[in-house]
PDB file of C-alpha atoms in Angstrom:
ATOM      1  CA  MET A 960       9.024 -13.196 148.168  1.00 55.00           C
ATOM      2  CA  GLY A 961       8.423 -12.823 151.790  1.00 59.00           C
ATOM      3  CA  CYS A 962       8.687  -9.560 153.680  1.00 60.00           C
ATOM      4  CA  ASP A 963       4.958  -9.116 153.429  1.00 66.00           C
ATOM      5  CA  GLY A 964       2.523  -8.680 156.134  1.00 68.00           C
ATOM      6  CA  GLY A 965       4.720  -6.278 158.059  1.00 72.00           C
ATOM      7  CA  THR A 966       7.630  -8.612 158.686  1.00 77.00           C
ATOM      8  CA  ILE A 967      10.927  -6.913 159.267  1.00 81.00           C
ATOM      9  CA  PRO A 968      13.837  -9.357 158.662  1.00 80.00           C
ATOM     10  CA  LYS A 969      17.168  -8.983 160.429  1.00 83.00           C
ATOM     11  CA  ARG A 970      20.616  -8.968 158.863  1.00 83.00           C
ATOM     12  CA  HIS A 971      21.640 -12.408 160.073  1.00 79.00           C
ATOM     13  CA  GLU A 972      18.558 -13.861 158.416  1.00 80.00           C
ATOM     14  CA  LEU A 973      19.320 -12.392 155.023  1.00 81.00           C
ATOM     15  CA  VAL A 974      23.143 -12.628 154.901  1.00 83.00           C
ATOM     16  CA  LYS A 975      24.556 -16.111 155.459  1.00 80.00           C
ATOM     17  CA  GLY A 976      28.001 -16.165 157.002  1.00 78.00           C
ATOM     18  CA  PRO A 977      30.392 -19.120 157.446  1.00 81.00           C
ATOM     19  CA  LYS A 978      29.111 -22.067 159.441  1.00 79.00           C
ATOM     20  CA  LYS A 979      30.423 -22.479 162.873  1.00 79.00           C
ATOM     21  CA  VAL A 980      32.373 -25.562 163.635  1.00 78.00           C
ATOM     22  CA  GLU A 981      30.573 -27.884 166.075  1.00 78.00           C
ATOM     23  CA  LYS A 982      32.667 -28.534 169.146  1.00 79.00           C
ATOM     24  CA  VAL A 983      32.642 -31.942 170.659  1.00 74.00           C
ATOM     25  CA  ASP A 984      32.114 -32.171 174.302  1.00 78.00           C
ATOM     26  CA  LYS A 985      35.406 -33.555 175.757  1.00 80.00           C
ATOM     27  CA  ASP A 986      33.818 -35.183 178.649  1.00 80.00           C
ATOM     28  CA  ALA A 987      31.373 -37.045 176.473  1.00 82.00           C
ATOM     29  CA  GLU A 988      34.197 -38.092 174.163  1.00 84.00           C
ATOM     30  CA  LEU A 989      36.253 -39.508 177.061  1.00 85.00           C
ATOM     31  CA  VAL A 990      33.229 -41.406 178.398  1.00 85.00           C
ATOM     32  CA  ALA A 991      32.665 -42.913 174.976  1.00 86.00           C
ATOM     33  CA  GLN A 992      36.278 -43.993 174.591  1.00 88.00           C
ATOM     34  CA  TRP A 993      36.832 -45.428 177.982  1.00 91.00           C
ATOM     35  CA  ASN A 994      33.395 -46.938 178.865  1.00 90.00           C
ATOM     36  CA  TYR A 995      32.121 -48.145 175.499  1.00 91.00           C
ATOM     37  CA  CYS A 996      33.298 -50.706 172.904  1.00 92.00           C
ATOM     38  CA  THR A 997      34.777 -49.144 169.821  1.00 90.00           C
ATOM     39  CA  LEU A 998      33.241 -51.763 167.519  1.00 88.00           C
ATOM     40  CA  SER A 999      29.768 -52.413 168.847  1.00 87.00           C
ATOM     41  CA  GLN A1000      29.219 -49.115 170.830  1.00 88.00           C
ATOM     42  CA  GLU A1001      28.102 -51.203 173.842  1.00 91.00           C
ATOM     43  CA  ILE A1002      29.232 -50.834 177.465  1.00 92.00           C
ATOM     44  CA  LEU A1003      32.628 -52.518 178.045  1.00 92.00           C
ATOM     45  CA  ARG A1004      32.305 -55.793 179.895  1.00 92.00           C
ATOM     46  CA  ARG A1005      34.804 -58.465 180.660  1.00 90.00           C
ATOM     47  CA  PRO A1006      36.611 -59.997 178.823  1.00 92.00           C
ATOM     48  CA  ILE A1007      37.991 -56.710 177.502  1.00 94.00           C
ATOM     49  CA  VAL A1008      40.552 -56.686 174.760  1.00 95.00           C
ATOM     50  CA  ALA A1009      42.790 -53.999 173.124  1.00 94.00           C
ATOM     51  CA  CYS A1010      44.140 -53.865 169.620  1.00 93.00           C
ATOM     52  CA  GLU A1011      47.669 -52.866 168.551  1.00 92.00           C
ATOM     53  CA  LEU A1012      46.464 -49.240 168.154  1.00 92.00           C
ATOM     54  CA  GLY A1013      45.225 -48.979 171.702  1.00 92.00           C
ATOM     55  CA  ARG A1014      41.500 -49.176 171.191  1.00 93.00           C
ATOM     56  CA  LEU A1015      39.211 -50.938 173.562  1.00 94.00           C
ATOM     57  CA  TYR A1016      36.791 -53.702 172.514  1.00 94.00           C
ATOM     58  CA  ASN A1017      34.517 -56.403 173.964  1.00 94.00           C
ATOM     59  CA  LYS A1018      35.970 -59.747 173.037  1.00 94.00           C
ATOM     60  CA  ASP A1019      32.552 -61.041 171.918  1.00 93.00           C
ATOM     61  CA  ALA A1020      32.169 -58.142 169.502  1.00 91.00           C
ATOM     62  CA  VAL A1021      35.586 -58.843 167.956  1.00 91.00           C
ATOM     63  CA  ILE A1022      34.795 -62.573 167.525  1.00 91.00           C
ATOM     64  CA  GLU A1023      31.480 -61.691 165.843  1.00 90.00           C
ATOM     65  CA  PHE A1024      33.247 -59.248 163.516  1.00 88.00           C
ATOM     66  CA  LEU A1025      35.821 -61.813 162.463  1.00 88.00           C
ATOM     67  CA  LEU A1026      33.135 -64.444 161.815  1.00 87.00           C
ATOM     68  CA  ASP A1027      30.786 -62.132 159.905  1.00 80.00           C
ATOM     69  CA  LYS A1028      33.274 -60.820 157.293  1.00 65.00           C
ATOM     70  CA  SER A1029      30.679 -60.532 154.547  1.00 61.00           C
ATOM     71  CA  ALA A1030      28.636 -57.837 156.366  1.00 53.00           C
ATOM     72  CA  GLU A1031      30.236 -54.415 155.585  1.00 54.00           C
ATOM     73  CA  LYS A1032      29.309 -52.219 158.542  1.00 57.00           C
ATOM     74  CA  ALA A1033      30.293 -48.525 159.042  1.00 48.00           C
ATOM     75  CA  LEU A1034      31.830 -49.422 162.384  1.00 53.00           C
ATOM     76  CA  GLY A1035      34.032 -52.110 160.670  1.00 64.00           C
ATOM     77  CA  LYS A1036      36.521 -49.397 159.677  1.00 74.00           C
ATOM     78  CA  ALA A1037      37.563 -49.093 163.266  1.00 76.00           C
ATOM     79  CA  ALA A1038      38.660 -52.747 163.357  1.00 82.00           C
ATOM     80  CA  SER A1039      39.764 -53.167 159.696  1.00 85.00           C
ATOM     81  CA  HIS A1040      43.420 -53.830 160.944  1.00 89.00           C
ATOM     82  CA  ILE A1041      42.212 -56.825 162.993  1.00 90.00           C
ATOM     83  CA  LYS A1042      42.733 -59.897 160.845  1.00 89.00           C
ATOM     84  CA  SER A1043      42.548 -62.559 163.530  1.00 90.00           C
ATOM     85  CA  ILE A1044      42.074 -62.978 167.244  1.00 92.00           C
ATOM     86  CA  LYS A1045      45.852 -62.976 167.693  1.00 91.00           C
ATOM     87  CA  ASN A1046      45.942 -59.254 166.799  1.00 92.00           C
ATOM     88  CA  VAL A1047      44.208 -58.358 170.100  1.00 94.00           C
ATOM     89  CA  THR A1048      45.346 -58.769 173.690  1.00 93.00           C
ATOM     90  CA  GLU A1049      43.106 -59.609 176.630  1.00 94.00           C
ATOM     91  CA  LEU A1050      43.621 -56.973 179.345  1.00 94.00           C
ATOM     92  CA  LYS A1051      44.155 -57.658 183.043  1.00 93.00           C
ATOM     93  CA  LEU A1052      42.360 -54.742 184.720  1.00 93.00           C
ATOM     94  CA  SER A1053      42.294 -53.745 188.417  1.00 91.00           C
ATOM     95  CA  ASP A1054      38.915 -52.975 189.830  1.00 91.00           C
ATOM     96  CA  ASN A1055      38.195 -49.597 191.530  1.00 89.00           C
ATOM     97  CA  PRO A1056      36.850 -50.271 195.046  1.00 88.00           C
ATOM     98  CA  ALA A1057      35.136 -46.784 195.083  1.00 84.00           C
ATOM     99  CA  TRP A1058      33.132 -47.504 191.983  1.00 82.00           C
ATOM    100  CA  GLU A1059      29.523 -48.537 192.814  1.00 77.00           C
ATOM    101  CA  GLY A1060      28.066 -48.599 189.318  1.00 71.00           C
ATOM    102  CA  ASP A1061      24.201 -48.836 189.212  1.00 62.00           C
ATOM    103  CA  LYS A1062      23.903 -50.402 192.650  1.00 63.00           C
ATOM    104  CA  GLY A1063      23.115 -47.150 194.453  1.00 59.00           C
ATOM    105  CA  ASN A1064      21.018 -45.636 191.658  1.00 59.00           C
ATOM    106  CA  THR A1065      18.086 -47.965 191.749  1.00 57.00           C
ATOM    107  CA  LYS A1066      15.412 -45.191 191.675  1.00 62.00           C
ATOM    108  CA  GLY A1067      17.136 -43.092 189.026  1.00 59.00           C
ATOM    109  CA  ASP A1068      17.354 -39.970 191.152  1.00 61.00           C
ATOM    110  CA  LYS A1069      20.979 -40.095 191.919  1.00 62.00           C
ATOM    111  CA  HIS A1070      23.688 -38.118 190.097  1.00 58.00           C
ATOM    112  CA  ASP A1071      26.130 -40.302 188.120  1.00 63.00           C
ATOM    113  CA  ASP A1072      29.658 -39.155 188.424  1.00 64.00           C
ATOM    114  CA  LEU A1073      31.173 -39.713 184.998  1.00 64.00           C
ATOM    115  CA  GLN A1074      34.623 -39.001 186.296  1.00 68.00           C
ATOM    116  CA  ARG A1075      34.461 -42.052 188.492  1.00 77.00           C
ATOM    117  CA  ALA A1076      36.037 -44.946 186.667  1.00 85.00           C
ATOM    118  CA  ARG A1077      35.567 -48.679 186.953  1.00 89.00           C
ATOM    119  CA  PHE A1078      39.323 -49.525 186.861  1.00 92.00           C
ATOM    120  CA  ILE A1079      42.454 -47.965 188.427  1.00 92.00           C
ATOM    121  CA  CYS A1080      46.173 -48.323 188.122  1.00 92.00           C
ATOM    122  CA  PRO A1081      47.386 -51.083 190.479  1.00 91.00           C
ATOM    123  CA  VAL A1082      50.687 -49.269 191.190  1.00 90.00           C
ATOM    124  CA  VAL A1083      49.800 -45.540 191.650  1.00 89.00           C
ATOM    125  CA  GLY A1084      45.984 -45.796 192.146  1.00 89.00           C
ATOM    126  CA  LEU A1085      45.006 -43.362 189.379  1.00 91.00           C
ATOM    127  CA  GLU A1086      41.552 -43.882 187.862  1.00 90.00           C
ATOM    128  CA  MET A1087      41.346 -44.967 184.248  1.00 91.00           C
ATOM    129  CA  ASN A1088      38.863 -42.267 183.200  1.00 87.00           C
ATOM    130  CA  GLY A1089      40.767 -40.601 180.322  1.00 87.00           C
ATOM    131  CA  ARG A1090      42.238 -37.808 182.445  1.00 88.00           C
ATOM    132  CA  HIS A1091      45.539 -39.706 182.756  1.00 90.00           C
ATOM    133  CA  ARG A1092      47.462 -41.686 180.087  1.00 92.00           C
ATOM    134  CA  PHE A1093      47.217 -45.418 180.495  1.00 94.00           C
ATOM    135  CA  CYS A1094      49.007 -48.181 178.549  1.00 93.00           C
ATOM    136  CA  PHE A1095      49.191 -51.970 178.526  1.00 94.00           C
ATOM    137  CA  LEU A1096      51.918 -54.591 177.740  1.00 93.00           C
ATOM    138  CA  ARG A1097      51.435 -56.860 174.723  1.00 91.00           C
ATOM    139  CA  CYS A1098      53.358 -59.705 176.380  1.00 90.00           C
ATOM    140  CA  CYS A1099      51.129 -60.156 179.408  1.00 91.00           C
ATOM    141  CA  GLY A1100      48.112 -57.788 179.085  1.00 92.00           C
ATOM    142  CA  CYS A1101      48.609 -55.892 182.322  1.00 93.00           C
ATOM    143  CA  VAL A1102      47.457 -52.319 182.401  1.00 94.00           C
ATOM    144  CA  PHE A1103      49.278 -49.410 184.164  1.00 90.00           C
ATOM    145  CA  SER A1104      49.305 -45.718 184.064  1.00 92.00           C
ATOM    146  CA  GLU A1105      52.125 -43.950 182.175  1.00 91.00           C
ATOM    147  CA  ARG A1106      53.159 -42.191 185.311  1.00 91.00           C
ATOM    148  CA  ALA A1107      53.782 -45.592 186.977  1.00 90.00           C
ATOM    149  CA  LEU A1108      56.033 -46.747 184.270  1.00 88.00           C
ATOM    150  CA  LYS A1109      58.065 -43.527 184.349  1.00 87.00           C
ATOM    151  CA  GLU A1110      58.367 -43.362 188.071  1.00 87.00           C
ATOM    152  CA  ILE A1111      59.214 -47.087 188.522  1.00 85.00           C
ATOM    153  CA  LYS A1112      61.611 -47.877 185.678  1.00 84.00           C
ATOM    154  CA  ALA A1113      61.977 -51.598 185.277  1.00 84.00           C
ATOM    155  CA  GLU A1114      62.273 -54.137 182.532  1.00 85.00           C
ATOM    156  CA  VAL A1115      59.801 -56.470 184.273  1.00 89.00           C
ATOM    157  CA  CYS A1116      56.059 -56.149 184.721  1.00 89.00           C
ATOM    158  CA  HIS A1117      55.064 -54.740 188.078  1.00 85.00           C
ATOM    159  CA  THR A1118      52.313 -57.334 188.710  1.00 85.00           C
ATOM    160  CA  CYS A1119      53.218 -60.599 186.920  1.00 88.00           C
ATOM    161  CA  GLY A1120      56.989 -60.192 186.545  1.00 87.00           C
ATOM    162  CA  ALA A1121      57.060 -60.838 182.781  1.00 89.00           C
ATOM    163  CA  ALA A1122      59.960 -59.238 180.912  1.00 90.00           C
ATOM    164  CA  PHE A1123      58.995 -56.624 178.240  1.00 89.00           C
ATOM    165  CA  GLN A1124      60.565 -54.259 175.815  1.00 88.00           C
ATOM    166  CA  GLU A1125      59.640 -50.711 174.578  1.00 87.00           C
ATOM    167  CA  ASP A1126      57.807 -52.094 171.645  1.00 87.00           C
ATOM    168  CA  ASP A1127      55.530 -53.998 173.909  1.00 90.00           C
ATOM    169  CA  VAL A1128      54.166 -50.885 175.552  1.00 92.00           C
ATOM    170  CA  ILE A1129      50.990 -49.661 173.834  1.00 93.00           C
ATOM    171  CA  VAL A1130      49.180 -46.423 174.839  1.00 93.00           C
ATOM    172  CA  LEU A1131      45.408 -46.784 175.286  1.00 94.00           C
ATOM    173  CA  ASN A1132      43.229 -44.304 173.448  1.00 92.00           C
ATOM    174  CA  GLY A1133      46.222 -42.086 172.546  1.00 90.00           C
ATOM    175  CA  THR A1134      46.375 -39.089 170.341  1.00 91.00           C
ATOM    176  CA  LYS A1135      46.723 -39.095 166.536  1.00 91.00           C
ATOM    177  CA  GLU A1136      50.502 -38.921 166.934  1.00 93.00           C
ATOM    178  CA  ASP A1137      50.450 -41.916 169.223  1.00 92.00           C
ATOM    179  CA  VAL A1138      48.238 -43.876 166.762  1.00 92.00           C
ATOM    180  CA  ASP A1139      50.593 -43.090 163.853  1.00 93.00           C
ATOM    181  CA  VAL A1140      53.609 -44.385 165.826  1.00 93.00           C
ATOM    182  CA  LEU A1141      51.700 -47.529 166.912  1.00 93.00           C
ATOM    183  CA  LYS A1142      50.523 -48.171 163.316  1.00 92.00           C
ATOM    184  CA  ALA A1143      54.160 -47.998 162.084  1.00 93.00           C
ATOM    185  CA  ARG A1144      55.217 -50.428 164.716  1.00 92.00           C
ATOM    186  CA  MET A1145      52.356 -52.779 163.842  1.00 92.00           C
ATOM    187  CA  GLU A1146      53.327 -52.868 160.196  1.00 92.00           C
ATOM    188  CA  GLU A1147      56.980 -53.509 160.908  1.00 92.00           C
ATOM    189  CA  ARG A1148      56.045 -56.297 163.298  1.00 90.00           C
ATOM    190  CA  ARG A1149      53.782 -57.988 160.739  1.00 90.00           C
ATOM    191  CA  LEU A1150      56.380 -57.704 158.020  1.00 92.00           C
ATOM    192  CA  ARG A1151      58.984 -59.270 160.345  1.00 91.00           C
ATOM    193  CA  ALA A1152      56.602 -62.127 161.082  1.00 89.00           C
ATOM    194  CA  LYS A1153      56.067 -62.814 157.263  1.00 89.00           C
ATOM    195  CA  LEU A1154      59.806 -62.874 156.613  1.00 91.00           C
ATOM    196  CA  GLU A1155      60.344 -65.314 159.529  1.00 89.00           C
ATOM    197  CA  LYS A1156      57.715 -67.675 158.144  1.00 86.00           C
ATOM    198  CA  LYS A1157      59.277 -67.545 154.617  1.00 86.00           C
ATOM    199  CA  THR A1158      62.732 -68.394 156.100  1.00 87.00           C
ATOM    200  CA  LYS A1159      61.343 -71.257 158.202  1.00 82.00           C
ATOM    201  CA  LYS A1160      59.702 -72.982 155.199  1.00 76.00           C
ATOM    202  CA  PRO A1161      62.852 -73.706 153.158  1.00 75.00           C
ATOM    203  CA  LYS A1162      64.695 -74.801 156.304  1.00 72.00           C
ATOM    204  CA  ALA A1163      62.026 -77.313 157.080  1.00 67.00           C
ATOM    205  CA  ALA A1164      62.140 -78.606 153.513  1.00 69.00           C
ATOM    206  CA  GLU A1165      65.944 -79.073 153.687  1.00 71.00           C
ATOM    207  CA  SER A1166      65.700 -80.864 157.039  1.00 71.00           C
ATOM    208  CA  VAL A1167      63.220 -83.362 155.454  1.00 66.00           C
ATOM    209  CA  SER A1168      65.326 -83.936 152.320  1.00 65.00           C
ATOM    210  CA  LYS A1169      68.646 -84.421 154.045  1.00 62.00           C
ATOM    211  CA  PRO A1170      67.992 -87.855 155.652  1.00 55.00           C
ATOM    212  CA  ASP A1171      66.707 -89.202 152.319  1.00 52.00           C
ATOM    213  CA  VAL A1172      69.809 -88.219 150.490  1.00 46.00           C
ATOM    214  CA  SER A1173      72.009 -89.677 153.204  1.00 47.00           C
ATOM    215  CA  GLU A1174      70.304 -93.036 152.921  1.00 47.00           C
ATOM    216  CA  GLU A1175      70.411 -93.281 149.181  1.00 50.00           C
ATOM    217  CA  ALA A1176      73.898 -91.949 148.567  1.00 46.00           C
ATOM    218  CA  PRO A1177      76.619 -94.410 149.618  1.00 48.00           C
ATOM    219  CA  GLY A1178      79.621 -93.229 151.629  1.00 49.00           C
ATOM    220  CA  PRO A1179      83.240 -93.360 150.517  1.00 48.00           C
ATOM    221  CA  SER A1180      83.822 -96.718 152.331  1.00 47.00           C
ATOM    222  CA  LYS A1181      80.934 -98.401 150.386  1.00 44.00           C
ATOM    223  CA  VAL A1182      82.066 -97.329 146.895  1.00 43.00           C
ATOM    224  CA  LYS A1183      84.143-100.096 145.149  1.00 45.00           C
ATOM    225  CA  THR A1184      87.192 -98.683 143.317  1.00 48.00           C
ATOM    226  CA  GLY A1185      88.535-101.509 141.192  1.00 47.00           C
ATOM    227  CA  LYS A1186      89.104-102.469 137.563  1.00 47.00           C
ATOM    228  CA  PRO A1187      86.059-103.198 135.375  1.00 46.00           C
ATOM    229  CA  GLU A1188      87.283-106.699 134.584  1.00 48.00           C
ATOM    230  CA  GLU A1189      87.590-107.638 138.219  1.00 50.00           C
ATOM    231  CA  THR A1190      84.108-106.382 138.903  1.00 49.00           C
ATOM    232  CA  SER A1191      82.655-108.336 135.989  1.00 52.00           C
ATOM    233  CA  LEU A1192      84.306-111.544 137.165  1.00 49.00           C
ATOM    234  CA  ASP A1193      82.944-111.059 140.676  1.00 56.00           C
ATOM    235  CA  SER A1194      79.471-110.592 139.337  1.00 56.00           C
ATOM    236  CA  ARG A1195      79.657-113.791 137.257  1.00 57.00           C
ATOM    237  CA  GLU A1196      80.756-115.827 140.231  1.00 53.00           C
ATOM    238  CA  LYS A1197      77.844-114.506 142.230  1.00 53.00           C
ATOM    239  CA  LYS A1198      75.366-115.536 139.546  1.00 52.00           C
ATOM    240  CA  ASN A1199      76.855-119.048 139.356  1.00 54.00           C
ATOM    241  CA  ASN A1200      76.618-119.426 143.119  1.00 54.00           C
ATOM    242  CA  LEU A1201      73.010-118.262 143.112  1.00 50.00           C
ATOM    243  CA  ALA A1202      71.966-120.729 140.347  1.00 49.00           C
ATOM    244  CA  PRO A1203      71.760-123.919 142.423  1.00 48.00           C
ATOM    245  CA  ARG A1204      69.871-122.010 145.140  1.00 52.00           C
ATOM    246  CA  SER A1205      67.365-120.791 142.621  1.00 48.00           C
ATOM    247  CA  THR A1206      66.755-124.311 141.284  1.00 47.00           C
ATOM    248  CA  ALA A1207      66.146-125.681 144.711  1.00 45.00           C
ATOM    249  CA  THR A1208      63.586-122.973 145.518  1.00 46.00           C
ATOM    250  CA  ASN A1209      61.902-123.673 142.146  1.00 48.00           C
ATOM    251  CA  GLU A1210      61.614-127.397 142.908  1.00 48.00           C
ATOM    252  CA  SER A1211      60.017-126.638 146.303  1.00 45.00           C
ATOM    253  CA  SER A1212      57.613-124.145 144.746  1.00 45.00           C
ATOM    254  CA  SER A1213      56.690-126.425 141.916  1.00 44.00           C
ATOM    255  CA  GLY A1214      55.379-129.111 144.410  1.00 45.00           C
ATOM    256  CA  LYS A1215      52.864-126.459 145.580  1.00 43.00           C
ATOM    257  CA  ALA A1216      51.890-125.193 142.181  1.00 43.00           C
ATOM    258  CA  GLY A1217      51.544-128.744 140.605  1.00 46.00           C
ATOM    259  CA  LYS A1218      53.869-128.013 137.621  1.00 46.00           C
ATOM    260  CA  PRO A1219      57.090-130.105 137.989  1.00 46.00           C
ATOM    261  CA  LEU A1220      60.237-129.111 136.177  1.00 47.00           C
ATOM    262  CA  CYS A1221      61.519-131.117 133.207  1.00 43.00           C
ATOM    263  CA  GLY A1222      64.641-132.397 135.115  1.00 44.00           C
ATOM    264  CA  ALA A1223      62.662-133.534 138.209  1.00 47.00           C
ATOM    265  CA  THR A1224      61.858-137.296 138.600  1.00 55.00           C
ATOM    266  CA  LYS A1225      58.206-138.376 138.933  1.00 58.00           C
ATOM    267  CA  ARG A1226      57.174-140.150 142.040  1.00 65.00           C
ATOM    268  CA  SER A1227      55.517-143.479 141.488  1.00 68.00           C
ATOM    269  CA  ILE A1228      52.699-144.662 143.852  1.00 67.00           C
ATOM    270  CA  ALA A1229      53.751-148.319 143.594  1.00 66.00           C
ATOM    271  CA  ASP A1230      57.075-147.557 145.328  1.00 71.00           C
ATOM    272  CA  SER A1231      55.409-145.631 148.066  1.00 73.00           C
ATOM    273  CA  GLU A1232      54.672-147.076 151.496  1.00 73.00           C
ATOM    274  CA  GLU A1233      50.900-146.503 151.345  1.00 78.00           C
ATOM    275  CA  SER A1234      48.300-149.233 151.940  1.00 79.00           C
ATOM    276  CA  GLU A1235      47.059-151.474 149.048  1.00 79.00           C
ATOM    277  CA  ALA A1236      43.562-150.000 149.306  1.00 78.00           C
ATOM    278  CA  TYR A1237      44.961-146.498 148.811  1.00 79.00           C
ATOM    279  CA  LYS A1238      47.136-147.688 145.856  1.00 77.00           C
ATOM    280  CA  SER A1239      44.173-149.397 144.129  1.00 76.00           C
ATOM    281  CA  LEU A1240      42.629-145.929 143.559  1.00 76.00           C
ATOM    282  CA  PHE A1241      45.172-145.047 140.924  1.00 75.00           C
ATOM    283  CA  THR A1242      45.501-146.361 137.357  1.00 73.00           C
ATOM    284  CA  THR A1243      49.130-147.326 137.797  1.00 73.00           C
ATOM    285  CA  HIS A1244      48.070-150.099 140.270  1.00 69.00           C
ATOM    286  CA  SER A1245      48.241-153.758 138.918  1.00 70.00           C
ATOM    287  CA  SER A1246      44.540-154.265 139.483  1.00 69.00           C
ATOM    288  CA  ALA A1247      43.706-151.503 136.998  1.00 66.00           C
ATOM    289  CA  LYS A1248      45.808-153.101 134.220  1.00 68.00           C
ATOM    290  CA  ARG A1249      44.245-155.558 131.820  1.00 63.00           C
ATOM    291  CA  SER A1250      45.663-157.973 129.270  1.00 62.00           C
ATOM    292  CA  LYS A1251      45.055-157.658 125.539  1.00 59.00           C
ATOM    293  CA  GLU A1252      42.598-160.614 125.474  1.00 60.00           C
ATOM    294  CA  GLU A1253      40.339-158.964 128.005  1.00 59.00           C
ATOM    295  CA  SER A1254      40.363-155.650 126.333  1.00 58.00           C
ATOM    296  CA  ALA A1255      38.244-155.087 123.212  1.00 56.00           C
ATOM    297  CA  HIS A1256      39.472-153.460 119.884  1.00 55.00           C
ATOM    298  CA  TRP A1257      37.265-150.419 120.586  1.00 56.00           C
ATOM    299  CA  VAL A1258      36.963-148.392 123.760  1.00 52.00           C
ATOM    300  CA  THR A1259      33.364-148.194 124.905  1.00 55.00           C
ATOM    301  CA  HIS A1260      33.236-149.483 128.478  1.00 54.00           C
ATOM    302  CA  THR A1261      36.236-147.771 129.993  1.00 54.00           C
ATOM    303  CA  SER A1262      38.011-144.448 129.564  1.00 55.00           C
ATOM    304  CA  TYR A1263      41.463-146.025 130.058  1.00 55.00           C
ATOM    305  CA  CYS A1264      43.625-146.691 126.990  1.00 52.00           C
ATOM    306  CA  PHE A1265      46.323-149.278 127.539  1.00 47.00           C
TER     307      PHE A1265
END
């Protein structure tokens, strides 16, 4: 097959050797890390946030990723450790006054200097283009160069004055070793937060249950320590004292309900001080009573039976 028509193949065309490893351009890699979002691959624009591993994101892209959890994207692996918006920190970046951006390149015939960065270190003035190591503080979000933190050693932020510890310093776009260290710190921090939540829950439950127990359980002064006979006599005396009160209350309530007690006396209208016209309305009045001669031996004309 082949080699016809006078073709003369060379050795490298017939013998296949090992494939050469493709080298990545370092300058292009730095530009992609420091100028583009790790999640959406768009140009970084404020507000810019960083995760606990030191990667840069657009805040809008992180919010969309958290809301759209059903979509499994290839780029989602880079942000799989971000579970909520609390896992990222908004960065306070200092603008570079020498950076013009696309203002001077309106015609497209001007050379773009990729080494010129948009942001700089506010202490030393180094440009944040990947040539120098930069880091940020989790407590406040301020960004500095690593050289500034080493030269000016302090336990307080250089710009806002917030106190920080070594665990709060996170390297931006660090090496694999830096990422491994940051990942171990992140896991320890999250385990510590879970344990704190578990310890807070039983404490809150105890604080809620303690006042209820104190109200229900009587103290030592309220408990009566006496003989059972004396306590029974006291209870009987109390019942006897409460009996007349209960009868009085029953009499007052019976007047409202219309069911008088058996021991209560009926009130007669004849003895009342009402007018004669009012008394004549009732059957107990003398005008309603008739003699035996007037009344017949059967009841047909009246409903009263005397």
